[in-house]
mmCIF file of C-alpha atoms in Angstrom:
data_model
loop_
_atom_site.group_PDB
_atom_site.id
_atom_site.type_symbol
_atom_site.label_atom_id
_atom_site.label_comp_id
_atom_site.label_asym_id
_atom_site.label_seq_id
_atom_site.Cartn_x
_atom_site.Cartn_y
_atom_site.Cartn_z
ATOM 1 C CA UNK A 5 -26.161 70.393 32.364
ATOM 2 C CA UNK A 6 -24.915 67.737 30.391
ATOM 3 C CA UNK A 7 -25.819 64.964 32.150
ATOM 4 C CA UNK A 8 -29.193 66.484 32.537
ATOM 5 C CA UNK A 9 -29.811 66.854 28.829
ATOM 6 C CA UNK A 10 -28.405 63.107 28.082
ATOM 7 C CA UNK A 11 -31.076 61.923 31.178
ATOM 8 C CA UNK A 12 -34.042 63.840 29.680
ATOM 9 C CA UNK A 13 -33.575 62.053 26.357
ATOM 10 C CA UNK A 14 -32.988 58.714 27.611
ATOM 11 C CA UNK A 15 -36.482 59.535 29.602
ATOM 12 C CA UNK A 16 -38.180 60.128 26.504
ATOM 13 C CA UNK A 17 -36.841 56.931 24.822
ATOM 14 C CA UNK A 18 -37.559 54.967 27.774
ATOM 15 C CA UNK A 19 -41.407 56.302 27.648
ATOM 16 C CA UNK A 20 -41.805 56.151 23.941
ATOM 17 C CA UNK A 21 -41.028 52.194 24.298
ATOM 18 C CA UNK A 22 -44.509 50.645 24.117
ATOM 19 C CA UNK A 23 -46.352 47.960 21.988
ATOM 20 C CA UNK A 24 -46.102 44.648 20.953
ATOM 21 C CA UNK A 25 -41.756 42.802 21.002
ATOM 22 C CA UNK A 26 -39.325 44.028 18.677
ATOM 23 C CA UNK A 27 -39.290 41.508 15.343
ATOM 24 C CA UNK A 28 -36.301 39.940 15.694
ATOM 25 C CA UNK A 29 -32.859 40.300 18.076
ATOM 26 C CA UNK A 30 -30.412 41.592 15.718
ATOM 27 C CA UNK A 31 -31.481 45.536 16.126
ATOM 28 C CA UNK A 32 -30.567 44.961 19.675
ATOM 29 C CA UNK A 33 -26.844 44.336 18.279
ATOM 30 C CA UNK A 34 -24.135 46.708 19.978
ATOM 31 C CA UNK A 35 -22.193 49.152 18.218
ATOM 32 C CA UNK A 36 -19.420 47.499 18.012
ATOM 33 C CA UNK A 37 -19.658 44.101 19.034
ATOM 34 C CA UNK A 38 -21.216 41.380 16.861
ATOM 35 C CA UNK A 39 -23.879 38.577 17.946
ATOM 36 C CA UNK A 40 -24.337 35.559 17.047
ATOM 37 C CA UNK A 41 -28.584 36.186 15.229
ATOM 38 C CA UNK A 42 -28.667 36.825 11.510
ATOM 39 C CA UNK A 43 -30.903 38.778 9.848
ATOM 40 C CA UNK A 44 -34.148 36.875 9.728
ATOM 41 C CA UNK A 45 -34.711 35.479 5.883
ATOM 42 C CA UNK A 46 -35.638 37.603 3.347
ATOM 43 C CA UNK A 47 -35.436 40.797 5.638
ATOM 44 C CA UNK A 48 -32.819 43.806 5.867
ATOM 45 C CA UNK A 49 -31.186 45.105 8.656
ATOM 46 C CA UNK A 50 -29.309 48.633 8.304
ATOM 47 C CA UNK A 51 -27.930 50.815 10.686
ATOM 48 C CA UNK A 52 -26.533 54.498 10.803
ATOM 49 C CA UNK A 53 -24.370 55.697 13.294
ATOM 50 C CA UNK A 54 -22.115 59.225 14.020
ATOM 51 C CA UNK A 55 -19.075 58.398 15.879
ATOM 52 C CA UNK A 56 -17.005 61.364 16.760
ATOM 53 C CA UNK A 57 -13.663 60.750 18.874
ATOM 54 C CA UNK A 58 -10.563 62.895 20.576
ATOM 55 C CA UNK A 59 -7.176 61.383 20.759
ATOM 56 C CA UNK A 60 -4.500 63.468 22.389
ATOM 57 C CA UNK A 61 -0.998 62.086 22.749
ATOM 58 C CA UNK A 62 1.420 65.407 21.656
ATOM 59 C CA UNK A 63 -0.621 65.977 18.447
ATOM 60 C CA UNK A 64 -4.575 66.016 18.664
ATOM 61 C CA UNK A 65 -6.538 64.119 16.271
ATOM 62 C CA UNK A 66 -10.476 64.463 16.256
ATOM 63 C CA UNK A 67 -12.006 62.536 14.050
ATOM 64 C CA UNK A 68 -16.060 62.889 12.738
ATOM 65 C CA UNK A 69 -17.277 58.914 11.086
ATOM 66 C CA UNK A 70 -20.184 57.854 9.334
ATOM 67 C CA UNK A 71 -20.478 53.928 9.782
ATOM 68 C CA UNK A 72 -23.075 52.483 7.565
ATOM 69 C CA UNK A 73 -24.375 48.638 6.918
ATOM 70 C CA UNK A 74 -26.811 46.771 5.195
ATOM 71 C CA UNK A 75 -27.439 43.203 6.221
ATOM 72 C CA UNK A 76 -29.455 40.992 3.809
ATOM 73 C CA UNK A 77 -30.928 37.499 5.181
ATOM 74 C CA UNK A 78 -31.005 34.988 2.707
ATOM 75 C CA UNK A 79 -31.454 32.082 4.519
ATOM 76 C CA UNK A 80 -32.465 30.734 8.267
ATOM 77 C CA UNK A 81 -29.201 31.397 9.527
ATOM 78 C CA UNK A 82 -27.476 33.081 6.837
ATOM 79 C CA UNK A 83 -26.824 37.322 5.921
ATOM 80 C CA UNK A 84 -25.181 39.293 3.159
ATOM 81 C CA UNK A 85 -22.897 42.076 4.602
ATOM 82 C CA UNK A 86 -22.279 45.434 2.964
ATOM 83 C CA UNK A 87 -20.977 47.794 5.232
ATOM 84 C CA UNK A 88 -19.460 51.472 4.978
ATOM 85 C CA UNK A 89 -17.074 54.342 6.650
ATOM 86 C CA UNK A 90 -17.187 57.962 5.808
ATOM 87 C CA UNK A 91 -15.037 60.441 6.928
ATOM 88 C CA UNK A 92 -17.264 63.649 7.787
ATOM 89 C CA UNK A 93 -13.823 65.254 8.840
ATOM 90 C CA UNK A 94 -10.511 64.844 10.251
ATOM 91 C CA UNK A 95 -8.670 67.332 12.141
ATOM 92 C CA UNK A 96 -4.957 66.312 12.744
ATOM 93 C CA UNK A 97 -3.066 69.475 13.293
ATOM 94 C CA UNK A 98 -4.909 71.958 11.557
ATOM 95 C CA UNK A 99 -5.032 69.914 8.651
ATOM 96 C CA UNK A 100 -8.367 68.658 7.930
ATOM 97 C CA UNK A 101 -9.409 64.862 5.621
ATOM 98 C CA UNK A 102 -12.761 63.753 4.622
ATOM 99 C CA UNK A 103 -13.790 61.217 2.376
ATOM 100 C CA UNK A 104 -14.705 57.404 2.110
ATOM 101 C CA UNK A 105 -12.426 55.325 4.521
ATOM 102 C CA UNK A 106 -13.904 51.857 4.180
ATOM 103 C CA UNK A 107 -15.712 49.638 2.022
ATOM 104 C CA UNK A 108 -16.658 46.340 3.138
ATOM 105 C CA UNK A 109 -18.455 42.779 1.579
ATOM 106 C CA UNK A 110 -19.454 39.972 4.225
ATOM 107 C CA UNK A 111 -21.171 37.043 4.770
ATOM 108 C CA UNK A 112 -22.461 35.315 8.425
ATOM 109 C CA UNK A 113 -23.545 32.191 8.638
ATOM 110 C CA UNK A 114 -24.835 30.880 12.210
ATOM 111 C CA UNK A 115 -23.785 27.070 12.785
ATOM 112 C CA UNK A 116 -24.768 26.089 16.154
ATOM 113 C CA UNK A 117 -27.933 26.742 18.422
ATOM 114 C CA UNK A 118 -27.910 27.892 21.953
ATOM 115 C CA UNK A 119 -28.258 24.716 24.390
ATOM 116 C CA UNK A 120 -27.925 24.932 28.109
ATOM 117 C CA UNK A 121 -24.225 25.190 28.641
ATOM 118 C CA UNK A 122 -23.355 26.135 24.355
ATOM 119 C CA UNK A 123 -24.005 29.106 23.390
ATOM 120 C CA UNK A 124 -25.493 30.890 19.820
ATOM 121 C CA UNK A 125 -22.276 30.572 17.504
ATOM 122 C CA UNK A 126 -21.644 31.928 14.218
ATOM 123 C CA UNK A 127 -18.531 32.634 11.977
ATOM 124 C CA UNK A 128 -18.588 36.020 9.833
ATOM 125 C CA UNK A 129 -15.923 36.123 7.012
ATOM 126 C CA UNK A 130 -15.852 40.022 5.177
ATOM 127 C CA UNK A 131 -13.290 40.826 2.172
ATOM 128 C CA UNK A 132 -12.357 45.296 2.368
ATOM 129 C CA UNK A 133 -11.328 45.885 -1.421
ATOM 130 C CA UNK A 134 -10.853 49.569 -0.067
ATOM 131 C CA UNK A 135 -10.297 50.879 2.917
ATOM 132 C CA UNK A 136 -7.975 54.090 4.273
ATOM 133 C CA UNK A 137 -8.923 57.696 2.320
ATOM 134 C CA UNK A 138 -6.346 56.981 -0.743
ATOM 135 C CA UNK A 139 -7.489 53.745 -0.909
ATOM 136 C CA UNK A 140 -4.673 51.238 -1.147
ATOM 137 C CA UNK A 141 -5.314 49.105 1.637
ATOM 138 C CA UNK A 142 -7.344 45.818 1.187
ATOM 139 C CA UNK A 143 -7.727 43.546 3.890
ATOM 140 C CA UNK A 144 -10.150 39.924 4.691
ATOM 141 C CA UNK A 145 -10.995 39.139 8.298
ATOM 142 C CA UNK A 146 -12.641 36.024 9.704
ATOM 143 C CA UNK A 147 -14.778 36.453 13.248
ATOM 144 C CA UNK A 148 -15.666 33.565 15.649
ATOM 145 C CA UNK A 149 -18.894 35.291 17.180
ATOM 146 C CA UNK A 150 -20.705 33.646 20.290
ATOM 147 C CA UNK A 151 -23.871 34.670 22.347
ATOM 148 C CA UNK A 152 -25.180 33.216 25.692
ATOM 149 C CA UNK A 153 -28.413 33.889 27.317
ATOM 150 C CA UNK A 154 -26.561 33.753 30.905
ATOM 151 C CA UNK A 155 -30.104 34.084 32.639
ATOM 152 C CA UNK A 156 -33.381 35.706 31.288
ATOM 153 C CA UNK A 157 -32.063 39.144 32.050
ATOM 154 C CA UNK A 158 -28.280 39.018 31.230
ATOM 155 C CA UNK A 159 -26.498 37.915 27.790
ATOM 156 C CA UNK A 160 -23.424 38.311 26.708
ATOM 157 C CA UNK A 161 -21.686 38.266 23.635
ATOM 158 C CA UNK A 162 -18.063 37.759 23.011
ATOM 159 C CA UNK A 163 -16.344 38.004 19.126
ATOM 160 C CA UNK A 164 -12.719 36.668 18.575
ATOM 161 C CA UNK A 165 -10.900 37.550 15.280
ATOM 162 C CA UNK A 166 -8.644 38.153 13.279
ATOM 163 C CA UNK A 167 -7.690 40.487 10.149
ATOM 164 C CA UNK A 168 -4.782 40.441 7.657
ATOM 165 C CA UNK A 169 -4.795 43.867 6.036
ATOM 166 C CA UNK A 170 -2.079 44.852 2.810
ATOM 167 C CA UNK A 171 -1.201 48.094 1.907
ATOM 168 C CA UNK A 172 0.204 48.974 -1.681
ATOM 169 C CA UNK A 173 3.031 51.584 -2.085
ATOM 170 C CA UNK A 174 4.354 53.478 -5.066
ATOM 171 C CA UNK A 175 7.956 54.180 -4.618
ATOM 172 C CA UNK A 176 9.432 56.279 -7.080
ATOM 173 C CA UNK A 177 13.197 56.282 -7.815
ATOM 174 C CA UNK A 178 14.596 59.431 -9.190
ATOM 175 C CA UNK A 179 18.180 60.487 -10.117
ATOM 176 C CA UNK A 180 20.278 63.878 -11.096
ATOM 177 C CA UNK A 181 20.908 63.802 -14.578
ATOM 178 C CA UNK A 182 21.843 66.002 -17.624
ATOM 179 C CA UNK A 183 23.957 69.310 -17.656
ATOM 180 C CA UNK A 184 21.483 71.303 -14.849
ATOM 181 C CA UNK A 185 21.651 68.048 -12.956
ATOM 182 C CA UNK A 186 18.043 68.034 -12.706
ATOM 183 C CA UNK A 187 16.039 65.231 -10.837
ATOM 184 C CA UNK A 188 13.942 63.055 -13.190
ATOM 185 C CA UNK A 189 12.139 59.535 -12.450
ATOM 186 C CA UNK A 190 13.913 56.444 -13.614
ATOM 187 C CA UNK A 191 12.201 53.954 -11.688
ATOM 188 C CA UNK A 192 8.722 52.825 -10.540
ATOM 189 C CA UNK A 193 8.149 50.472 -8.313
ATOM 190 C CA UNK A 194 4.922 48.713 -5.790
ATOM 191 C CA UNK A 195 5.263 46.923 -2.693
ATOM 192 C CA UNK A 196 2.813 45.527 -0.360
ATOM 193 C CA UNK A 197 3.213 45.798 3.286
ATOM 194 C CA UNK A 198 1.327 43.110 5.005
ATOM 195 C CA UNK A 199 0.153 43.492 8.833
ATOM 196 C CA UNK A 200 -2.203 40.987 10.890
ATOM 197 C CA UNK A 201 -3.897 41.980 13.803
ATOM 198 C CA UNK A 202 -6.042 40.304 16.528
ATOM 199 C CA UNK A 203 -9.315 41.822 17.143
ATOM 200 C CA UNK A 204 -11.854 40.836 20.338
ATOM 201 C CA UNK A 205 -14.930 42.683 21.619
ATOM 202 C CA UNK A 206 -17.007 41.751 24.837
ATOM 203 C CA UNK A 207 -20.368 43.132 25.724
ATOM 204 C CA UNK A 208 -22.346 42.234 28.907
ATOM 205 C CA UNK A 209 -25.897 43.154 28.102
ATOM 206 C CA UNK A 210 -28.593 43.301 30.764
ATOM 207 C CA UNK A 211 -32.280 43.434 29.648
ATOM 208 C CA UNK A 212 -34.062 46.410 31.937
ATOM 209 C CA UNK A 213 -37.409 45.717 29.833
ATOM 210 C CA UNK A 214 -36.307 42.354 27.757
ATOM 211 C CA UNK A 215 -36.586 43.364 23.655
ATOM 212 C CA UNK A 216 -36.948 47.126 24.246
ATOM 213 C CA UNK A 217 -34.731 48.490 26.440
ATOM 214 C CA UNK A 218 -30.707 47.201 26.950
ATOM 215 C CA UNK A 219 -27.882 48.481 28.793
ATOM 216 C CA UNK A 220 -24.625 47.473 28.297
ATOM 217 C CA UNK A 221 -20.677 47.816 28.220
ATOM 218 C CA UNK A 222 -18.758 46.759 25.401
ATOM 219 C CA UNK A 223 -15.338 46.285 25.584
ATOM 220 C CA UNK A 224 -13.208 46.487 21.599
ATOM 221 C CA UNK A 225 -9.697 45.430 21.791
ATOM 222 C CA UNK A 226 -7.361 45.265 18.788
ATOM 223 C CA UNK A 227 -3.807 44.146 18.643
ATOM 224 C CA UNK A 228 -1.794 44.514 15.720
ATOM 225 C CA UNK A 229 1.607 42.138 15.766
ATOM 226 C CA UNK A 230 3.899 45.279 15.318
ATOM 227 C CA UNK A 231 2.008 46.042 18.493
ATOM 228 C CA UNK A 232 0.485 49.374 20.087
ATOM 229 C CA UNK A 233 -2.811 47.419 20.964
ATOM 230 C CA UNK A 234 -5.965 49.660 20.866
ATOM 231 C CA UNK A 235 -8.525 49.380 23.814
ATOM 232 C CA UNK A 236 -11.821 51.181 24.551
ATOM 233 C CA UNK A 237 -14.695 50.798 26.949
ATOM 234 C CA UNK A 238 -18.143 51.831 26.108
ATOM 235 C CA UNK A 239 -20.930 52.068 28.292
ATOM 236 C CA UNK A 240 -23.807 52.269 26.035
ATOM 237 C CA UNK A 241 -27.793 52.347 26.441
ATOM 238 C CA UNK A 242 -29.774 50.786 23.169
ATOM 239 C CA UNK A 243 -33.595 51.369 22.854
ATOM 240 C CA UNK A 244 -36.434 49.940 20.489
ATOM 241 C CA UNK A 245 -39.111 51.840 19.925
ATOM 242 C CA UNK A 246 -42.073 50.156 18.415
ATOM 243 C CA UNK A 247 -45.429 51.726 16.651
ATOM 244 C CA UNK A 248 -48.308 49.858 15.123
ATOM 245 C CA UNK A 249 -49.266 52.869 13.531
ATOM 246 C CA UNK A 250 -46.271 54.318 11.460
ATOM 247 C CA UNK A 251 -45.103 51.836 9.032
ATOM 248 C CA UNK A 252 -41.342 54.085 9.839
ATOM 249 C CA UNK A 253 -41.209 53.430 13.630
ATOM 250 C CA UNK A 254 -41.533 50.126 13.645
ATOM 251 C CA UNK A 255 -38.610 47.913 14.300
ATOM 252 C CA UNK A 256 -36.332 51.015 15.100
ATOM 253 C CA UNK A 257 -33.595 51.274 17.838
ATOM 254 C CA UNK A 258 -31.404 53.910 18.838
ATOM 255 C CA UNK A 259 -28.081 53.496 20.387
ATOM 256 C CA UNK A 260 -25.847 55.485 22.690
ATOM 257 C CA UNK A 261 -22.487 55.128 23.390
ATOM 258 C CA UNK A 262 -19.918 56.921 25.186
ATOM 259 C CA UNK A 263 -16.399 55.517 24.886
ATOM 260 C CA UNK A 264 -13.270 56.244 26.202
ATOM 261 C CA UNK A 265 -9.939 54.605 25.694
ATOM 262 C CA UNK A 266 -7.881 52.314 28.495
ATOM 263 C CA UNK A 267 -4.089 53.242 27.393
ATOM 264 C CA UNK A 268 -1.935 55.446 25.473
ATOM 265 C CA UNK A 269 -2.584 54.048 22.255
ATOM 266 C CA UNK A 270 -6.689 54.772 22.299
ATOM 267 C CA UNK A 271 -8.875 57.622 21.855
ATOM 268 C CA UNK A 272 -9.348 59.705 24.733
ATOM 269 C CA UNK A 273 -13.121 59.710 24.421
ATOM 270 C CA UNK A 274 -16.045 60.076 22.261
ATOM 271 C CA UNK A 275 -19.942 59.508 21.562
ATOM 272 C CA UNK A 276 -21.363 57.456 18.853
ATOM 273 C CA UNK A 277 -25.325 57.639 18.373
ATOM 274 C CA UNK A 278 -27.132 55.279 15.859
ATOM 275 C CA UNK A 279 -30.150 54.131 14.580
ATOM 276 C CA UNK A 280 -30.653 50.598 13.516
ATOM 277 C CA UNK A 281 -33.760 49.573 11.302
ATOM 278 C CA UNK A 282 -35.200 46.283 10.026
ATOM 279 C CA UNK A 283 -37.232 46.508 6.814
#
């Protein structure tokens, strides 16, 4: 019935494709995988997406996100990054968390043109004054992002990175003192906890109908150096539709996404849906 339901709406997407090519690659990006276009000068790019996922290893986690980012072109091949996690809601044994996980600043600049062997390159740096719910983690991260137009039907994209993140702690030092022998503070001290981890996300991308309709499989690793590495596969179906008509439905894709972790350490599953706009 599922499956049914999930066919039936990619039907309608695939009919309500029609009209003239999308403006501009970078609402065909994946979810979660980078590429090397920028937003084309003077135009915005934002994107919306619900990502719910299941983890189950002895305690079950499901977790309800909001992604959001804005992407600003200022110049032929450069973009401003803003970029966005909400919690809706986490449920980690009965107990439940919501509230702003991330907050991100970036910039992308794009430094070499596809030839017949190189491909699209760019570099993406992006500084996270906040991210975690209590928000005492910062963290910068610098991506090496590359795109090849294997034939006309099949590109790929392939990002290589890596992030340094900190976390501050309060520890509090307290002590029995006076007649009662009562606890009471008598020390305060912060430390930061460093941790770097190594991040790397492939997606395969064949055009069905080139600029309107994409399927795909990304592939979003992440290794921290204390280990545990994180690994998910994600076949995933994006869509432009295109109206010369309504101002609203032009330049729009929407993206589908089912993922489902590769070891221990990943999510079980999950679905992420988003729309992706350029204004």
């Amino acid at each position: 019935m599922q499956g049914r339901v999930i066919g039936t709406a990619a039907l309608v997407i695939v009919l309500s494709v029609f009209g003239q090519e999308a403006f501009g690659a970078h609402i065909l990006e994946p979810l979660n995988t980078e590429i090397a276009a920028t937003t084309p000068r003077g135009r915005m790019f934002g994107q919306i997406v619900y990502d719910y996922a299941k983890f189950e290893n002895g305690t079950t986690v499901k977790t309800h996100l909001l992604p959001v980012e804005f992407e600003v072109g200022v110049g032929e091949r450069t973009q401003l990054n803003l970029e966005g996690v909400i919690v809706l809601r986490e449920d980690t044994a009965g107990v439940d968390e919501s509230g702003v996980d991330e907050l991100a600043f970036g910039v992308k600049q794009r430094f070499w043109d596809e030839g017949r062997v190189a491909p699209d390159m760019a570099f993406e740096a992006e500084y996270v004054p906040s991210a975690g719910l209590t928000g005492n983690h910062k963290a910068v991260a610098a991506t090496l992002i590359l795109s090849k137009n294997v034939t006309p039907r099949f590109v790929l994209h392939v990002n290589g990175g890596y992030e340094l993140e900190t976390e501050r702690e309060t520890e509090i030092e307290t002590a029995p003192v006076g007649i009662g022998g009562e606890d009471v503070v008598v020390g305060i001290a912060e430390e930061a906890h460093n941790e770097a981890i190594w991040f790397y996300n492939v997606a395969p991308m064949i055009k069905v109908i080139p600029d309107k309709l994409m399927v795909l499989a990304e592939f979003n690793g992440r290794t921290p150096a204390s280990g545990d590495t994180v690994m998910v596969v994600a076949p995933e179906i994006i869509a432009v539709l295109q109206s010369d008509t309504f101002l609203a439905l032009q330049n729009v894709a929407f993206k589908f996404s089912v993922p489902f972790g590769l070891n221990d350490e990943s999510p079980d599953m999950g679905f992420q849906f988003g729309i992706s706009k350029l204004f």
